[in-house]
Amino acid sequence: MNNTLGWPILSVLVWLPIAGGVLVMALGQSRANLARWLALLISVAALVLSLVMYQHFDGATADFQLLERLPWIAPFHADYYLGVDGIAVPLILLTTFMTIPVVIMSWNSVSDRVPQYLAAFLVMEGLMIGVFAAMDALLFYFFWEAMLIPMFLIIGIWGGPRRIYATIKFFLYTFLGSVFMLVALVYMVLKTQDYSIGAFQNLPLTLLEQRWIFLAFLAAFAVKVPMWPVHTWLPDAHVEAPTGGSVILAAIMLKMGGYGLLRFSLPIAPDAAQELSGLVILLSLIAVVYIGFVALVQQDMKKLIAYSSIAHMGFVTLGAVLAWRIVASTGSTAGVAMGLDGAMVQMISHGLISGAMFLCVGVLYDRVHSRQIADYGGVVNTMPIFAAFAVLFAMANSGLPGTSGFVGEFLVILAAFKANFWYAALAGLTLILGAAYTLWMVKRVIFGAVANDKVAELKDVDARELLVLAVLALSVLALGLYPAPLLDTMRGSIEHLTQQILATKLPLP
Amino acid sequence: MSSLSTIDLVRSLPEVYLAAAICLVLLFDLFVAGERVARTATLTLLVLVAGAALTLYGTTPGTRILAYGGLYVADDVSRLLKVAAFLFTALTLFYGNGYLKRRGLMRGEFYVLTLSALLGVLVLASATNLLTVYVGIELLSLSLYGIVAFDRDNGIAAEAGMKYFVLGAIASGMLLYGMSLLYGVTGTLDLAQLSTQLTQSPGVGLIMGITFVVAAVAFKFGATPFHMWVPDVYQGAPVASSMLVATVPKLASFALAFRLLAEGLTQQSAEWSAMLAILAVLSVIAGNIIAIAQANILRMLAYSAIANVGFVLFGFVVASATGYEAALYYTLAYVLMTVAAFGAVLAMSRDGFEATRLDDYKGLSRRDPLLAGIIAVVMFSTAGIPPFVGFWAKLRVILALLDGDQLWIAIVAVLASVIGAYYYLRVVWLMYFDPPGERPGPSQALALRVVLALNALAILLLGIAPGGLLDMVQRAIPGG
């Protein structure tokens, strides 16, 4: 077994936060402060562990590493099988990294049922890492579905006035998409008698089978990403969720859709993906352009960021399915990896930026208790430090060079250019639209004269908030200026994925 | 047919033991009547736990032994069903005791009737002859009618009992008529002989016989369109009685379908599986949709039962060992979850107050976090969300359906379970998202809460490590 560490680091990464969550919950509301410190300790420990994982990971090869495999459910041929490759590692790092701000921000913004709140996030952290590390499809599905429970409770218990509507919609939408994936997985396991994802990727399938399997996976992943037109749960969920819920939802949960596309849809059904890539490209471009316009008219800051998320995630799905178009128009595979790289970088970058922007809204909301753009104006006069960060994240969101937002979008647009000029032209509109809706919001909220008494009484960020925003700002800049470590981590896996995508599973004519 | 011999008595040890125990409890109750009736309850629990142990250790796994001249069989399926039946009956009585006491229903007859219903389940589980099947089902049904109408001064309960009795009698009549047709065609009552003799292409008589048998099976399960009695019985009967109707007899229904259809009418599986497919699809759709409209948790559980029965029947639709395994696994998981759901309803009730409206659960997470957590586990599990056992049960059925090339039914099944998720989630949202308001707190009986918590823990653990139970079920079904 290829585990260079000698101890099951991935299992610890999955189960430490879950066990920690149970422990935190056992503390009870009377020891809320202790619960916060313990949760912080656990989430920092998880980050450290994930860095150790990164240290021992070799991005040059496409092999899954740090493997653990134990028999799990013998009658189903399912194993408890964990491992990571260059696609999973960055996403696990993102997960452990983004959970910490959620815990820190709970000091200011949550007072009701604190231990349960933190426990829900810790349990979810473990489950999300499980999704990215699972190499057995049944284990993947187990984590993927189980994750719905804590998120359902987070939005439902700590959410806004329409939280019940939002959380039920979130749950049922995701559940509906997922069950189709389950049917597809079961269909494949009956053919392979093996639940490992690798076995599925090597399974020969006819074009008809691939088509149905691709569509079944698309149902699950498109809802999660979310792609137009199954995106409508996201604005509701974001608006009603507490700040932490929005951060995790935007930063990590949406990425699972993109991850699923790269891990399941493309390698398992490459021929169907080629055939149906036009559909995915169309939906992605609609997300980028149409949702961009929708974002422009939003009055609610969280809703605006939610729509902006959908538009940005459009780049992920676009970059993932460009391969065949690039080969068809240029005759070489040169730009294929660029599109996939772009999709991955965009996922990580969007995780950081959208998380940061939701935290910024959370900072304002804790003080004014409004998310309406109209209730603000001239915040820079009373909160200059906060304003500096908010503007930086806004710039990153609009794809300013030097920030991480630029790298992913630029790579995808370049790849799109190789595929078809018009794809690139439409995708490029985001540079205008993204700047328009983000900066216009910033202008109305941050700049101008002090709008009302509430804004006049605002206090600038405290030490905790400053720490969180500063660390996020640094990582957005670091990834924007020097994305090489991320690209190096993914290199081997992306190359392998490129081969898988471009290989056909059909018998030669 | 040979005469009764000692060896037959030994081979049917669980039934003989239980019959003797019923007499013992009946006699015992004569001497402890009045204030000390709780002792009868304790004795019954002991009888049940000992019965489970006796079945587990007194019978040999991996064997198939006939007794009573081929009327009775002791095999792995019956063994598993009997152990489960003993344990689940003990659990239901344990949950129900406090409630029965408060309602003034704690009388020895309740326990005797419960035990004789259980005897019916055991007989059915071991039946290899149409007569044995009929004796088992009648023993079970007649006892249940009494249990449902146990609160005889209560008009609603009496109505529920009457309704159950009339419809149940019609179903028994149909079963008997179907059996007589089968006998007319083949000239045998033995299920094994039925399966070997019925090889000719089905004629009118056989088709009629199968139809009546299937209708009777569907009635006993409570599958649409034979489900009308289910909500009224669940709601009308005392909660402890509803719990008995809702749980252990599901094992009997599985045994009935397994013995009659899978083992008896093996060659005719194309006919009955097509009929069951329609019934099952109707059940999951009707059950899940109508459950959404319920304001009473017992009625909601009743429609949920109808929908879940649809899933059990899906296993039979496949008509193969893997399908029967799925049905058995689903039945066991479902009973484990349902007994916890009813246990929680009972734990919510107090003197003169029964928490049967869904609104009674509002804000429960603040009033009683432990109980709310238990109910949430049960609801998520029944909705089929991992990491709970209900997920594996649904997955096992879907696996069987796809294995039997029933893709479209599998898609109906998953879509129906998405619809079903809504009303299970609604219970969670009432408990966790709504403010509590002025409501009486749940009962704080410690033993009840501990066992309920263990029940919920079992649902979770069987969800995280489902292999053991799956394996047990796989070994119980021949050819699996």
PDB file of C-alpha atoms in Angstrom, chain A residues 109-202:
ATOM      1  CA  SER A 109     -21.936  36.801  15.266  1.00  0.00           C
ATOM      2  CA  VAL A 110     -23.365  33.754  17.035  1.00  0.00           C
ATOM      3  CA  SER A 111     -24.736  33.640  20.555  1.00  0.00           C
ATOM      4  CA  ASP A 112     -27.557  31.141  20.256  1.00  0.00           C
ATOM      5  CA  ARG A 113     -26.696  27.456  20.722  1.00  0.00           C
ATOM      6  CA  VAL A 114     -23.004  28.097  20.123  1.00  0.00           C
ATOM      7  CA  PRO A 115     -21.672  24.563  20.719  1.00  0.00           C
ATOM      8  CA  GLN A 116     -24.163  23.074  18.292  1.00  0.00           C
ATOM      9  CA  TYR A 117     -23.275  25.708  15.707  1.00  0.00           C
ATOM     10  CA  LEU A 118     -19.575  24.963  15.926  1.00  0.00           C
ATOM     11  CA  ALA A 119     -20.176  21.223  16.065  1.00  0.00           C
ATOM     12  CA  ALA A 120     -22.198  21.368  12.862  1.00  0.00           C
ATOM     13  CA  PHE A 121     -19.326  23.093  11.075  1.00  0.00           C
ATOM     14  CA  LEU A 122     -16.710  20.726  12.412  1.00  0.00           C
ATOM     15  CA  VAL A 123     -18.732  17.666  11.464  1.00  0.00           C
ATOM     16  CA  MET A 124     -19.265  19.170   8.046  1.00  0.00           C
ATOM     17  CA  GLU A 125     -15.550  19.836   7.682  1.00  0.00           C
ATOM     18  CA  GLY A 126     -14.831  16.157   8.282  1.00  0.00           C
ATOM     19  CA  LEU A 127     -17.520  15.059   5.861  1.00  0.00           C
ATOM     20  CA  MET A 128     -16.303  17.439   3.157  1.00  0.00           C
ATOM     21  CA  ILE A 129     -12.751  16.193   3.479  1.00  0.00           C
ATOM     22  CA  GLY A 130     -14.241  12.714   3.217  1.00  0.00           C
ATOM     23  CA  VAL A 131     -15.908  13.632  -0.065  1.00  0.00           C
ATOM     24  CA  PHE A 132     -12.603  14.805  -1.532  1.00  0.00           C
ATOM     25  CA  ALA A 133     -10.567  11.900  -0.178  1.00  0.00           C
ATOM     26  CA  ALA A 134     -12.973   9.034  -0.870  1.00  0.00           C
ATOM     27  CA  MET A 135     -11.812   6.671  -3.580  1.00  0.00           C
ATOM     28  CA  ASP A 136     -14.696   4.310  -3.175  1.00  0.00           C
ATOM     29  CA  ALA A 137     -17.829   5.556  -4.877  1.00  0.00           C
ATOM     30  CA  LEU A 138     -20.118   4.355  -2.125  1.00  0.00           C
ATOM     31  CA  LEU A 139     -17.987   6.028   0.512  1.00  0.00           C
ATOM     32  CA  PHE A 140     -18.035   9.176  -1.617  1.00  0.00           C
ATOM     33  CA  TYR A 141     -21.809   9.078  -1.800  1.00  0.00           C
ATOM     34  CA  PHE A 142     -22.012   8.402   1.927  1.00  0.00           C
ATOM     35  CA  PHE A 143     -20.087  11.580   2.741  1.00  0.00           C
ATOM     36  CA  TRP A 144     -21.735  13.544  -0.051  1.00  0.00           C
ATOM     37  CA  GLU A 145     -25.241  12.928   1.289  1.00  0.00           C
ATOM     38  CA  ALA A 146     -24.412  12.975   4.967  1.00  0.00           C
ATOM     39  CA  MET A 147     -23.098  16.503   4.480  1.00  0.00           C
ATOM     40  CA  LEU A 148     -26.615  17.705   3.765  1.00  0.00           C
ATOM     41  CA  ILE A 149     -27.687  17.116   7.356  1.00  0.00           C
ATOM     42  CA  PRO A 150     -25.394  19.639   9.094  1.00  0.00           C
ATOM     43  CA  MET A 151     -25.958  22.251   6.386  1.00  0.00           C
ATOM     44  CA  PHE A 152     -29.716  21.742   6.603  1.00  0.00           C
ATOM     45  CA  LEU A 153     -29.553  22.372  10.335  1.00  0.00           C
ATOM     46  CA  ILE A 154     -27.167  25.337  10.044  1.00  0.00           C
ATOM     47  CA  ILE A 155     -29.416  27.227   7.642  1.00  0.00           C
ATOM     48  CA  GLY A 156     -32.591  26.146   9.419  1.00  0.00           C
ATOM     49  CA  ILE A 157     -31.547  26.957  12.972  1.00  0.00           C
ATOM     50  CA  TRP A 158     -29.305  29.992  12.636  1.00  0.00           C
ATOM     51  CA  GLY A 159     -30.680  31.435   9.415  1.00  0.00           C
ATOM     52  CA  GLY A 160     -32.768  34.480   8.586  1.00  0.00           C
ATOM     53  CA  PRO A 161     -36.536  34.934   8.469  1.00  0.00           C
ATOM     54  CA  ARG A 162     -37.202  32.724   5.450  1.00  0.00           C
ATOM     55  CA  ARG A 163     -34.721  30.100   6.581  1.00  0.00           C
ATOM     56  CA  ILE A 164     -37.133  27.161   6.525  1.00  0.00           C
ATOM     57  CA  TYR A 165     -38.112  27.715   2.929  1.00  0.00           C
ATOM     58  CA  ALA A 166     -34.477  28.170   1.968  1.00  0.00           C
ATOM     59  CA  THR A 167     -33.125  25.148   3.765  1.00  0.00           C
ATOM     60  CA  ILE A 168     -35.846  22.773   2.583  1.00  0.00           C
ATOM     61  CA  LYS A 169     -35.297  23.998  -0.956  1.00  0.00           C
ATOM     62  CA  PHE A 170     -31.573  23.491  -0.584  1.00  0.00           C
ATOM     63  CA  PHE A 171     -32.002  20.003   0.800  1.00  0.00           C
ATOM     64  CA  LEU A 172     -34.573  18.731  -1.664  1.00  0.00           C
ATOM     65  CA  TYR A 173     -32.829  20.219  -4.697  1.00  0.00           C
ATOM     66  CA  THR A 174     -29.532  18.609  -3.773  1.00  0.00           C
ATOM     67  CA  PHE A 175     -31.143  15.346  -2.759  1.00  0.00           C
ATOM     68  CA  LEU A 176     -33.067  15.169  -6.028  1.00  0.00           C
ATOM     69  CA  GLY A 177     -29.908  15.637  -8.051  1.00  0.00           C
ATOM     70  CA  SER A 178     -27.957  13.166  -5.968  1.00  0.00           C
ATOM     71  CA  VAL A 179     -30.347  10.237  -6.244  1.00  0.00           C
ATOM     72  CA  PHE A 180     -29.772  10.098  -9.989  1.00  0.00           C
ATOM     73  CA  MET A 181     -26.076   9.851  -9.326  1.00  0.00           C
ATOM     74  CA  LEU A 182     -26.805   7.004  -6.920  1.00  0.00           C
ATOM     75  CA  VAL A 183     -28.704   5.108  -9.599  1.00  0.00           C
ATOM     76  CA  ALA A 184     -25.789   5.590 -11.991  1.00  0.00           C
ATOM     77  CA  LEU A 185     -23.302   4.397  -9.380  1.00  0.00           C
ATOM     78  CA  VAL A 186     -25.367   1.313  -8.618  1.00  0.00           C
ATOM     79  CA  TYR A 187     -25.696   0.605 -12.312  1.00  0.00           C
ATOM     80  CA  MET A 188     -21.928   0.636 -12.667  1.00  0.00           C
ATOM     81  CA  VAL A 189     -21.229  -1.421  -9.593  1.00  0.00           C
ATOM     82  CA  LEU A 190     -23.429  -4.167 -10.942  1.00  0.00           C
ATOM     83  CA  LYS A 191     -21.096  -4.297 -13.926  1.00  0.00           C
ATOM     84  CA  THR A 192     -17.805  -4.049 -12.061  1.00  0.00           C
ATOM     85  CA  GLN A 193     -18.590  -5.671  -8.691  1.00  0.00           C
ATOM     86  CA  ASP A 194     -16.248  -3.037  -7.324  1.00  0.00           C
ATOM     87  CA  TYR A 195     -17.084   0.374  -5.952  1.00  0.00           C
ATOM     88  CA  SER A 196     -13.669   1.949  -6.397  1.00  0.00           C
ATOM     89  CA  ILE A 197     -13.728   5.040  -8.562  1.00  0.00           C
ATOM     90  CA  GLY A 198     -10.712   3.756 -10.458  1.00  0.00           C
ATOM     91  CA  ALA A 199     -12.669   0.679 -11.511  1.00  0.00           C
ATOM     92  CA  PHE A 200     -15.468   2.884 -12.795  1.00  0.00           C
ATOM     93  CA  GLN A 201     -13.009   4.989 -14.751  1.00  0.00           C
ATOM     94  CA  ASN A 202     -11.664   1.884 -16.472  1.00  0.00           C
TER      95      ASN A 202
END
